[in-house]
XYZ file of C-alpha atoms in Angstrom:
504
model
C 166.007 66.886 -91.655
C 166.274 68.428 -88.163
C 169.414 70.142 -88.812
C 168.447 71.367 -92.345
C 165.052 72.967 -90.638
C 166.871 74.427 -87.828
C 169.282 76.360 -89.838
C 166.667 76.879 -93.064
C 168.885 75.293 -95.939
C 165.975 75.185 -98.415
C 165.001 78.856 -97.861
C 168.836 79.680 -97.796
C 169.509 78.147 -100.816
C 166.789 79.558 -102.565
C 167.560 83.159 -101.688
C 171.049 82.805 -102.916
C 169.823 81.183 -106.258
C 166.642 83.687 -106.728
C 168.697 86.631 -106.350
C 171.857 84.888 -108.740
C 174.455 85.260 -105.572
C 177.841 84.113 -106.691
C 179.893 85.010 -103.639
C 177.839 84.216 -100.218
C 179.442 84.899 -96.849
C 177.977 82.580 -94.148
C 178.107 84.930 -90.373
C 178.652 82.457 -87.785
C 178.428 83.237 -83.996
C 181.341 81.737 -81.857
C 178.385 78.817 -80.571
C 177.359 78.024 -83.651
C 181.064 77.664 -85.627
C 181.013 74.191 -85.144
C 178.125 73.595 -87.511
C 179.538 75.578 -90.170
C 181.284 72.582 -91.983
C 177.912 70.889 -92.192
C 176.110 73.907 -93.249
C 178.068 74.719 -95.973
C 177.937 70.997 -96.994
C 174.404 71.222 -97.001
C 173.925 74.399 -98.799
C 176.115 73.148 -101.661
C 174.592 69.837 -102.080
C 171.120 71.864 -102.440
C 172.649 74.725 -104.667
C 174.074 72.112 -106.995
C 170.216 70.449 -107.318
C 168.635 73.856 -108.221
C 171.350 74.536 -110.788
C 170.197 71.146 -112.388
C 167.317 72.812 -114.405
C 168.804 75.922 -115.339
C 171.844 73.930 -116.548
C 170.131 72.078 -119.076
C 169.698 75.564 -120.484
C 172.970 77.071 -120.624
C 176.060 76.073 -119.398
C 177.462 79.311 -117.808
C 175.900 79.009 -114.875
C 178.689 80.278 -112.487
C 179.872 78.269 -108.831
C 178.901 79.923 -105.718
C 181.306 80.556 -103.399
C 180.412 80.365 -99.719
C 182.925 82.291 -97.125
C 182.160 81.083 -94.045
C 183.185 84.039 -91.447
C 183.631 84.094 -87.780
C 185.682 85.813 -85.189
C 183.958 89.443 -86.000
C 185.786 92.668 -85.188
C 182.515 93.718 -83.286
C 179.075 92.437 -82.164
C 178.143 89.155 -83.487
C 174.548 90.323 -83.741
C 175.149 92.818 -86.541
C 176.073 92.068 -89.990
C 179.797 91.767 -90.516
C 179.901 94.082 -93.861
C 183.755 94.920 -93.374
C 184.534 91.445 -93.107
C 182.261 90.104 -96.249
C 184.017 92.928 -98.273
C 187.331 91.201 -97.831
C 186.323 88.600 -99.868
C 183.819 90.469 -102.082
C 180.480 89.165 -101.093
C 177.427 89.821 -102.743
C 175.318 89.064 -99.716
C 175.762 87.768 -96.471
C 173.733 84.833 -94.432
C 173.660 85.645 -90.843
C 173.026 83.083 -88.044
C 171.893 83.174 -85.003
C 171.088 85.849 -82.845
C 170.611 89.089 -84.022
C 169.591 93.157 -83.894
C 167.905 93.444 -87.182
C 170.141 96.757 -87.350
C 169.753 97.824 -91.243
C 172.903 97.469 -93.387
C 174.648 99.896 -95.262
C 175.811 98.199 -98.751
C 174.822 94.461 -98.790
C 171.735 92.495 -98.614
C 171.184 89.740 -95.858
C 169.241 86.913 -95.062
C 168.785 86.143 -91.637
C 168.585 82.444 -89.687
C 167.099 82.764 -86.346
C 167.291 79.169 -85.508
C 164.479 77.128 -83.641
C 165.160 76.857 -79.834
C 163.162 74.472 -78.211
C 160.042 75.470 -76.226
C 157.515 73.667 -73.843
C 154.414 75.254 -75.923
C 151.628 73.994 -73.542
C 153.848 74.975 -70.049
C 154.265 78.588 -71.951
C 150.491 78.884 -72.691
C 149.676 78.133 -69.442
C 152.142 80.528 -67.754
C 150.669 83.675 -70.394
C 146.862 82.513 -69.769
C 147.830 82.109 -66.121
C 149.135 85.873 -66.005
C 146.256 87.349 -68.455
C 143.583 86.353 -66.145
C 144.855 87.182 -63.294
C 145.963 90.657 -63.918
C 142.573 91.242 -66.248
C 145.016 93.536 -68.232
C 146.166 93.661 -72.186
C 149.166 91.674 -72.530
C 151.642 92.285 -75.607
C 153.624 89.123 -76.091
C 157.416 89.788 -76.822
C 159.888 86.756 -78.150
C 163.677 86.425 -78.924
C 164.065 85.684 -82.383
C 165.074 81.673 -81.697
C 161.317 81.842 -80.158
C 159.778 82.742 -84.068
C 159.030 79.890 -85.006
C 156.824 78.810 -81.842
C 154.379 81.743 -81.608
C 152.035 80.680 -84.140
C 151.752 77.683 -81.935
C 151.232 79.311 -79.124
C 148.696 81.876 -80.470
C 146.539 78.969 -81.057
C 146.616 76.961 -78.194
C 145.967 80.173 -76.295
C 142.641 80.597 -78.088
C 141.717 77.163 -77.484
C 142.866 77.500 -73.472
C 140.544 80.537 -73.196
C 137.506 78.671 -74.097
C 134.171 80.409 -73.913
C 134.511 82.176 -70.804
C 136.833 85.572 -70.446
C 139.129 86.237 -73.128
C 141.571 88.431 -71.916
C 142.876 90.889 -74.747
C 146.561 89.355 -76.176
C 148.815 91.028 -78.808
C 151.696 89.504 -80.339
C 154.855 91.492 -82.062
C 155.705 90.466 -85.544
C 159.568 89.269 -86.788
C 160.469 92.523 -88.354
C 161.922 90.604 -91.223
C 164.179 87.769 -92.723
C 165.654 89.091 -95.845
C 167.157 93.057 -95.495
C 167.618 95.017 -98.297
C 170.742 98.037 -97.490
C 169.131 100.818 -96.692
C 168.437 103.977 -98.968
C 168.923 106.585 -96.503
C 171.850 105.718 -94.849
C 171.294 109.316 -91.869
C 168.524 107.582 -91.073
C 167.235 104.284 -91.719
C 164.363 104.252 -89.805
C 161.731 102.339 -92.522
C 160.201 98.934 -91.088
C 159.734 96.056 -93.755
C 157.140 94.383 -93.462
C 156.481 91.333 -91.371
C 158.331 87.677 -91.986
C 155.297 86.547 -93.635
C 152.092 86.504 -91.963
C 154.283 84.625 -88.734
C 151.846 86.180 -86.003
C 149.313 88.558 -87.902
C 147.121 90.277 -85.528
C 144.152 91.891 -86.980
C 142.154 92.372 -84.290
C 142.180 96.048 -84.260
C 140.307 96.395 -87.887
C 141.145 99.670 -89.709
C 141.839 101.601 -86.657
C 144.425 104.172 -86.843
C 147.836 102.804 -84.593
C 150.994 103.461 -83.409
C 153.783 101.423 -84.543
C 156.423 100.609 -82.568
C 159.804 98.281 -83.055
C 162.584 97.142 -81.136
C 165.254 94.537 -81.341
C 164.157 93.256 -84.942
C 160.264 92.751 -83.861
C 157.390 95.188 -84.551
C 153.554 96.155 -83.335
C 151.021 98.196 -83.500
C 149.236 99.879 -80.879
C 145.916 101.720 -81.539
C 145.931 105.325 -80.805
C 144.595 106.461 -77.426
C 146.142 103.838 -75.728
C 150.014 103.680 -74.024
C 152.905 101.695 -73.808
C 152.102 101.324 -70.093
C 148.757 100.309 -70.643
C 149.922 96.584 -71.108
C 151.838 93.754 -69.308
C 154.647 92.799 -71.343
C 155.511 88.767 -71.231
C 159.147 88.381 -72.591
C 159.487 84.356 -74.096
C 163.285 83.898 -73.809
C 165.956 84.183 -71.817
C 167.987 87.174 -70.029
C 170.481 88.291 -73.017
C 171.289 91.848 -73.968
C 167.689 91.612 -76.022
C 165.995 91.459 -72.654
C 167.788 93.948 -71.082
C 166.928 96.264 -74.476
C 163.356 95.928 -73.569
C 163.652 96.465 -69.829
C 165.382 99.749 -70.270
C 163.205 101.021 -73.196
C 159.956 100.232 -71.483
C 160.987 100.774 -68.227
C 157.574 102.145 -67.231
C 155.752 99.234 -67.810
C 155.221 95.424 -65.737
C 157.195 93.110 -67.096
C 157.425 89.488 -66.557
C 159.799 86.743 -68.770
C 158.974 82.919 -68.959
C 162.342 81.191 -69.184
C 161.671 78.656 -72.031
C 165.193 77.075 -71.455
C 163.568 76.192 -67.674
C 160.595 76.272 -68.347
C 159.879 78.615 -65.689
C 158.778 82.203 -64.886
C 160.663 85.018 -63.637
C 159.102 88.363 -61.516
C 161.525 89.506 -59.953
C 163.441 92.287 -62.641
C 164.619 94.247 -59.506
C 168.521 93.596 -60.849
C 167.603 94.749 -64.376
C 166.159 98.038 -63.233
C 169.373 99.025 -61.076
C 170.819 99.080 -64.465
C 169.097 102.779 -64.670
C 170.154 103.627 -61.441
C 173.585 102.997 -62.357
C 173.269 104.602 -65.976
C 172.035 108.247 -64.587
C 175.423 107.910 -61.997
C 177.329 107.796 -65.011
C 175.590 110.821 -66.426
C 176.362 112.648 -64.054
C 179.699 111.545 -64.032
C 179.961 112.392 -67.482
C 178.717 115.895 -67.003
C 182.165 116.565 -65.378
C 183.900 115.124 -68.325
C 186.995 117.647 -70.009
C 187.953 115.367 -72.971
C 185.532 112.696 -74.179
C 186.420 109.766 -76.534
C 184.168 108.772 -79.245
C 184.050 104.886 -79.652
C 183.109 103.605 -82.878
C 181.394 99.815 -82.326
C 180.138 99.445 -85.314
C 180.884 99.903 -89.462
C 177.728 98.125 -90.779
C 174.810 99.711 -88.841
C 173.129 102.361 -91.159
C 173.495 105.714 -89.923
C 176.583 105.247 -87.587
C 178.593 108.074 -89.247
C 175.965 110.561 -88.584
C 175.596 109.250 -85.785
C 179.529 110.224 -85.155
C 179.043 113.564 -86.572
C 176.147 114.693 -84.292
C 178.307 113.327 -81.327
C 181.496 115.708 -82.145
C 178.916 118.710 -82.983
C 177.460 118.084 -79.536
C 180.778 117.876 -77.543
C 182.607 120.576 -79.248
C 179.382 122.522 -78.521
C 179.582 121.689 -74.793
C 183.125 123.402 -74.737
C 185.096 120.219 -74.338
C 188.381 117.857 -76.365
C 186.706 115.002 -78.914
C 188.602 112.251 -79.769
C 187.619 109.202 -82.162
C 189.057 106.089 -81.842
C 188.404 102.744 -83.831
C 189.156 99.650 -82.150
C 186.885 96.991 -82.572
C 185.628 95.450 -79.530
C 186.454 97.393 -76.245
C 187.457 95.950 -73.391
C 189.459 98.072 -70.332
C 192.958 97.081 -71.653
C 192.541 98.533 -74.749
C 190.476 101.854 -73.392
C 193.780 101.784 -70.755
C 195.854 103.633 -73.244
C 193.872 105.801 -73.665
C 194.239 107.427 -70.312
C 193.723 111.329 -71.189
C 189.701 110.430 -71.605
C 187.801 111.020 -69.063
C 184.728 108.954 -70.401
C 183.748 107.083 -74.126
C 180.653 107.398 -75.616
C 180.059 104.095 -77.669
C 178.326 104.139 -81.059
C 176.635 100.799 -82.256
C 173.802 98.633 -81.956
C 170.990 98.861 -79.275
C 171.983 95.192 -78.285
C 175.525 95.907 -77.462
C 176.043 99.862 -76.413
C 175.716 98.793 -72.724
C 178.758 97.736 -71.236
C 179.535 97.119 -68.137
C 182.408 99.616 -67.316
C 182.700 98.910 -63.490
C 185.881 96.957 -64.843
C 186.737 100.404 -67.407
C 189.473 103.303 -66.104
C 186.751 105.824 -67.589
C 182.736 105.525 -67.867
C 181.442 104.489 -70.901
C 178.641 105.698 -71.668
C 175.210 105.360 -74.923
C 174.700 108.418 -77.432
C 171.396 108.924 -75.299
C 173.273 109.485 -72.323
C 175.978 111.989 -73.720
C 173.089 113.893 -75.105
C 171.538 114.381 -71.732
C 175.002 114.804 -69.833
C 176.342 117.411 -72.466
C 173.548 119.263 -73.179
C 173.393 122.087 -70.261
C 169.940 122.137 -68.926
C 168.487 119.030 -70.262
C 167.171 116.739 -67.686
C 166.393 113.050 -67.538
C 162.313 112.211 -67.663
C 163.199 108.255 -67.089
C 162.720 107.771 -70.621
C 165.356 105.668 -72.052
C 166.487 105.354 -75.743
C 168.641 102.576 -76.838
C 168.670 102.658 -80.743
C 171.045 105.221 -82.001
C 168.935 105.791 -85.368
C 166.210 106.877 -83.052
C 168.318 109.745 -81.632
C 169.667 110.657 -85.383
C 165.822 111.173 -86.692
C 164.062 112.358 -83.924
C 166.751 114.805 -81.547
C 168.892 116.666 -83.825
C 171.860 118.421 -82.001
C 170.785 121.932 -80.655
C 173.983 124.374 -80.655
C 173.123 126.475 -77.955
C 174.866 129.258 -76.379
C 176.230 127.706 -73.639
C 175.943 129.332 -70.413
C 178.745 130.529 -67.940
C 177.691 129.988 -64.889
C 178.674 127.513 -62.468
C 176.448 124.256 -62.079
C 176.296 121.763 -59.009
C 178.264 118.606 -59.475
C 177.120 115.557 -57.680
C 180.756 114.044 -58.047
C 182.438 116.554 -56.527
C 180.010 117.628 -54.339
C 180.144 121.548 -55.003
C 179.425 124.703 -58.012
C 182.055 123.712 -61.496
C 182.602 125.783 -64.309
C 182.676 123.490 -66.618
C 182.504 125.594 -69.955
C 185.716 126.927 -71.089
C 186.149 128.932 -74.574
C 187.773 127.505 -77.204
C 189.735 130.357 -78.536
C 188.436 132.738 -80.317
C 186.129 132.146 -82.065
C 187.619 132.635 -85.452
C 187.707 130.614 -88.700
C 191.002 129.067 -87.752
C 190.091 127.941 -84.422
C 187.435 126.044 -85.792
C 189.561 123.768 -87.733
C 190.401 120.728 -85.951
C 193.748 119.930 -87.252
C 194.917 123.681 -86.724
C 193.352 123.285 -82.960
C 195.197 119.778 -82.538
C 199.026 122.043 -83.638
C 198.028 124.947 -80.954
C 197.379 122.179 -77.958
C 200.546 120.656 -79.170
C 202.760 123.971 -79.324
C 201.173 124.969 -75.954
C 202.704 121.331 -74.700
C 205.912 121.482 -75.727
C 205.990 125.256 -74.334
C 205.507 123.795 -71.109
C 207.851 121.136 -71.606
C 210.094 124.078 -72.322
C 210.079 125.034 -68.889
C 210.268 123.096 -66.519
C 209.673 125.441 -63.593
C 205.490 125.965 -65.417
C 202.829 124.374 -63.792
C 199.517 123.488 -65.686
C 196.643 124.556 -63.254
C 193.475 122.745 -63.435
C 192.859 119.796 -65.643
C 193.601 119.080 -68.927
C 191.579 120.065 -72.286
C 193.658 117.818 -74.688
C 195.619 115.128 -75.279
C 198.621 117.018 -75.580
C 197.901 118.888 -72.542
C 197.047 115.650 -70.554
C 200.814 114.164 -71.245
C 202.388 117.613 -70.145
C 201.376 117.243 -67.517
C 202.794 113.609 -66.525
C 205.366 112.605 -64.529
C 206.670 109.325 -67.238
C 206.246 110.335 -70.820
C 207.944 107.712 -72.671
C 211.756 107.196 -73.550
C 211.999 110.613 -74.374
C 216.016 112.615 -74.753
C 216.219 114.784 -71.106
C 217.725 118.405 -72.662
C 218.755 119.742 -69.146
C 222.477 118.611 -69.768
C 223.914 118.359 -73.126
C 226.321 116.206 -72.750
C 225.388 111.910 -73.060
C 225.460 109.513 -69.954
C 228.780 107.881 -69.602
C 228.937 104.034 -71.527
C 230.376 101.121 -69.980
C 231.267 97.548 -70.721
C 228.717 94.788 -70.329
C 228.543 91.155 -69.473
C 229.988 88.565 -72.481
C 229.720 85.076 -73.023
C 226.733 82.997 -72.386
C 224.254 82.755 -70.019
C 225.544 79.102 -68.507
C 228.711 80.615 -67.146
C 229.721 84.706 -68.058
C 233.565 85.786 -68.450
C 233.756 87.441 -65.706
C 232.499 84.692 -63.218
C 234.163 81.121 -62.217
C 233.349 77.834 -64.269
C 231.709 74.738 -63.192
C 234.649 73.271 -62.899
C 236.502 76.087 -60.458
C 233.382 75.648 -58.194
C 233.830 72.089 -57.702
C-alpha cells in the first residue's frame, strides 16, 4: 500500500479512466526507472477493476496502452511531448520532480512522490526561526515535500500555543493535473491550487499580489514586499533551490535539509552564482556571433521565446545562429566553435549551466536581454522563467548607437555595432544574408594573399579565416599528388618483410 500511495495509483488510474485515455505515456526520471515495471503493473491491475462496471454495459470498452518513457532528449523535469508523440499519446503521467512548465498540446498529470520528513524536528526548526527573528515567514517546499505541509501547518499552530504567534504563510502546489495551454506566446495563467493542500486565508478579502515559481504559488497582500519576509526552503539543494535563491535574491533565506534533518545558513556559495552570472554578461556584451540553444520543445511559449531572441540579436548588429541538440554538454557546443556565446531557451529549473567546463559562455534569455540591449543595466533583479520575459519585456528595436563603449574583458573603448548592409529589403532576408557571407568566404579563399581584419561576423567568415578547414582539394597546382604502391598481405607478416620462420 506504501508503494501504491507513494506513486498515487488510485488517483492515476482514475484520471486516465475519467478523461477515457487510451494511450498513456508514463515519464520516468533516470532514479525512478526501476519502479516502472511495478507501476505499470499496478496501474493495469486497477484500470482493469474500474473497467468492470462500465463493461457490464457495453463491451467496447477499448485497452489502455501505457508507454513507459525514459531517457528524455532534455530536462527530465518538463513534460516529454516529442517523445509521447512518437507513440501517439493522449496524455502523459509525469513522475517525480518537476517545473510545472505549461505544455503545449497534451494534458498531464503529475506524481510528486512522498519523501520522507521528520515533521516535529521541521516544526521545531520553522518555530525556532519565527520567534527569533519576530519576522513574517513564507514557507517554501519541493514538490516531494506536498504531502507533509498540512502536517506541519498544524503542529505549528499547536507549538505556538497561547503566547506569540509569529505571522506564517505557506505557498500552495500550483497544480496536479495541466491542461495545454491556450495561449501558447504566453502562458502565464495559474490553475488553481492542488486542492485545498495548504489554504491560507488569513488575509480575508484583502486585495494581493500573486506570485509563482517552480510549480508553487502565493499571495502577498498589497503594501507589503517580497523582502519583507524570511523565506524557509523544506528540501534539499537541487536546481529548485537555486531557482529561488536567484529570483529572490534580496531576501533572508534559510533551508531545513529534511534528508538530514538539519538546517542550513550559510547560502554564501549560492549567491556567487550572481557574481559569476553578471561576468558572463559582460562577457557576452563582446559577443560577434551568438548561438541560440533550443532546450526545450514542450514548454509553452519557447518559439516566441526564439523569435524575440533573433529580433534582439539581429537588432544588436550581430550573426544568430539556432541550433537543436538536445541536452548540451561542451563536446557537443565544441563544434560549434564560430560562437562566441549560447543563449539557452528552456525551463527556469534547467537554463543555468555551469559553463566553466563550455569553450563559449552560456548564458539565460534574461541575461542576453541585458548584455544586448545597449544601455540597459542590471538592478540585481533576476528573472529565471522565460514566459516571464515573453509577457512582461517585449524586445525594444532601438537605434543602436555608434559610439564606442568600455569593455571590462578587454579592458578598453569597442565598437561593437557594425551595419549589416544596407539596409534594404534583401539584406533583411536571412537566407540571402547567409549566400553574401558565403560568397564573401570563398572570395577570400580566392586569394590567398587577403587577410580578414578583425573578427568574424559569420560562420562563413569564421572558417575563412582558419588555418585547417577540412579535407578540402588545394587549387594552387593543378596537377594530383603522385600515387604509390602500398603494403599487401596481412597484418601477421606483410610481403615485403621476412616470415616467422626466416627470423628463427
Amino acid at each position: 500500500m506504501e508503494f501504491e500511495s507513494n506513486y498515487e495509483i488510485a488517483p492515476t488510474a482514475d484520471f486516465i479512466h475519467t478523461n477515457n485515455f487510451t494511450r498513456v505515456a508514463l515519464q520516468f526520471p533516470d532514479e525512478l526507472l526501476k519502479d516502472s515495471v511495478r507501476v505499470v503493473s499496478a496501474l493495469r491491475a486497477k484500470l482493469r477493476s474500474l473497467r468492470k462496471p462500465s463493461a457490464d454495459l457495453t463491451d467496447d470498452v477499448p485497452e489502455v496502452s501505457l508507454f513507459v518513457m525514459a531517457d528524455t532528449a532534455y530536462g527530465s523535469c518538463c513534460v516529454d511531448e516529442v517523445g509521447a508523440s512518437h507513440v501517439d499519446a493522449d496524455c502523459v503521467v509525469h513522475y517525480g520532480h518537476t517545473c510545472l512548465s505549461p505544455t503545449t498540446t497534451l494534458p498531464a498529470f503529475f506524481v510528486f512522490g512522498k519523501a520522507p520528513i521528520s515533521v516535529p524536528d521541521c516544526v521545531n526548526n520553522l518555530s525556532h526561526y519565527a520567534l527569533e527573528n519576530r519576522r513574517r515567514v513564507l514557507v517554501l517546499f519541493g514538490l516531494d515535500y506536498a504531502h507533509s505541509i498540512q502536517h506541519i501547518k498544524e503542529e505549528f499552530v499547536q507549538a505556538c500555543g497561547v503566547g506569540f504567534k509569529p505571522e506564517v504563510q505557506y505557498a500552495n502546489v500550483m497544480c496536479s493535473v495541466m491542461n495545454p495551454s491556450k495561449d501558447r506566446k504566453l502562458s502565464n495563467e495559474l490553475p488553481g491550487p492542488a486542492g485545498s493542500l495548504t489554504d491560507d486565508t488569513s488575509f480575508g478579502t484583502t486585495s494581493s499580489v500573486t506570485y509563482s515559481i517552480g510549480g508553487l504559488v502565493w499571495k502577498v497582500p498589497e503594501g507589503r514586499k517580497m523582502e519583507d519576509y524570511l523565506l524557509f526552503w523544506i528540501g534539499s539543494n537541487n536546481s529548485a533551490f537555486a531557482n529561488i535563491v536567484l529570483t529572490y535574491n534580496g531576501c533572508e533565506i534559510v533551508r531545513y535539509d529534511a534528508s538530514e534533518c538539519s538546517m542550513v545558513t550559510d547560502l554564501s556559495q549560492q549567491r556567487r552564482i550572481l557574481k559569476r552570472r553578471y561576468y558572463l554578461m559582460e562577457k557576452a556584451k563582446d559577443a560577434n556571433i551568438v548561438g541560440i540553444l533550443v532546450g526545450t520543445l514542450g514548454v509553452a511559449g519557447y518559439l516566441s521565446m526564439i523569435h524575440q531572441m533573433k529580433e534582439l540579436i539581429t537588432g544588436a548588429g550581430k550573426k544568430v545562429y539556432t541550433l537543436v541538440m538536445g541536452r548540451p554538454n561542451p563536446a557537443k557546443l565544441a563544434n560549434f566553435p564560430e560562437c562566441d556565446v549560447f543563449i539557452y531557451v528552456s525551463c527556469a529549473q534547467t537554463a543555468l549551466l555551469d559553463s566553466k567546463e563550455y569553450l563559449a559562455p552560456v548564458i539565460t534569455p534574461f541575461e542576453a536581454m541585458i548584455a544586448f540591449n545597449r544601455g540597459c543595466e542590471w538592478t540585481g533583479a533576476y528573472v529565471m522563467e522565460f514566459r516571464d520575459l515573453v509577457s512582461s519585456s517585449p524586445v525594444d528595436i532601438r537605434i543602436q548607437s555608434e559610439e564606442a563603449r568600455f569593455s571590462f574583458i578587454q579592458g578598453g573603448y569597442v565598437e561593437d555595432f557594425h551595419l549589416q548592409g544596407n539596409g534594404t529589403e534583401e539584406d533583411k532576408e536571412g537566407a540571402l544574408a547567409l549566400a553574401n557571407a558565403t560568397e564573401k568566404a570563398l572570395q577570400l579563399r580566392d586569394n590567398p594573399s587577403s587577410v580578414v581584419k578583425g573578427t568574424a561576423k559569420s560562420g562563413a567568415e569564421f572558417l575563412a579565416t582558419r588555418s585547417y578547414q577540412g579535407l578540402d582539394i588545394h587549387y594552387e597546382t593543378s596537377f594530383p599528388e603522385p600515387y604509390f604502391m602500398g603494403r599487401s598481405g596481412r597484418a601477421a607478416g606483410y610481403k615485403d618483410e621476412k616470415n616467422g620462420e626466416e627470423k628463427l
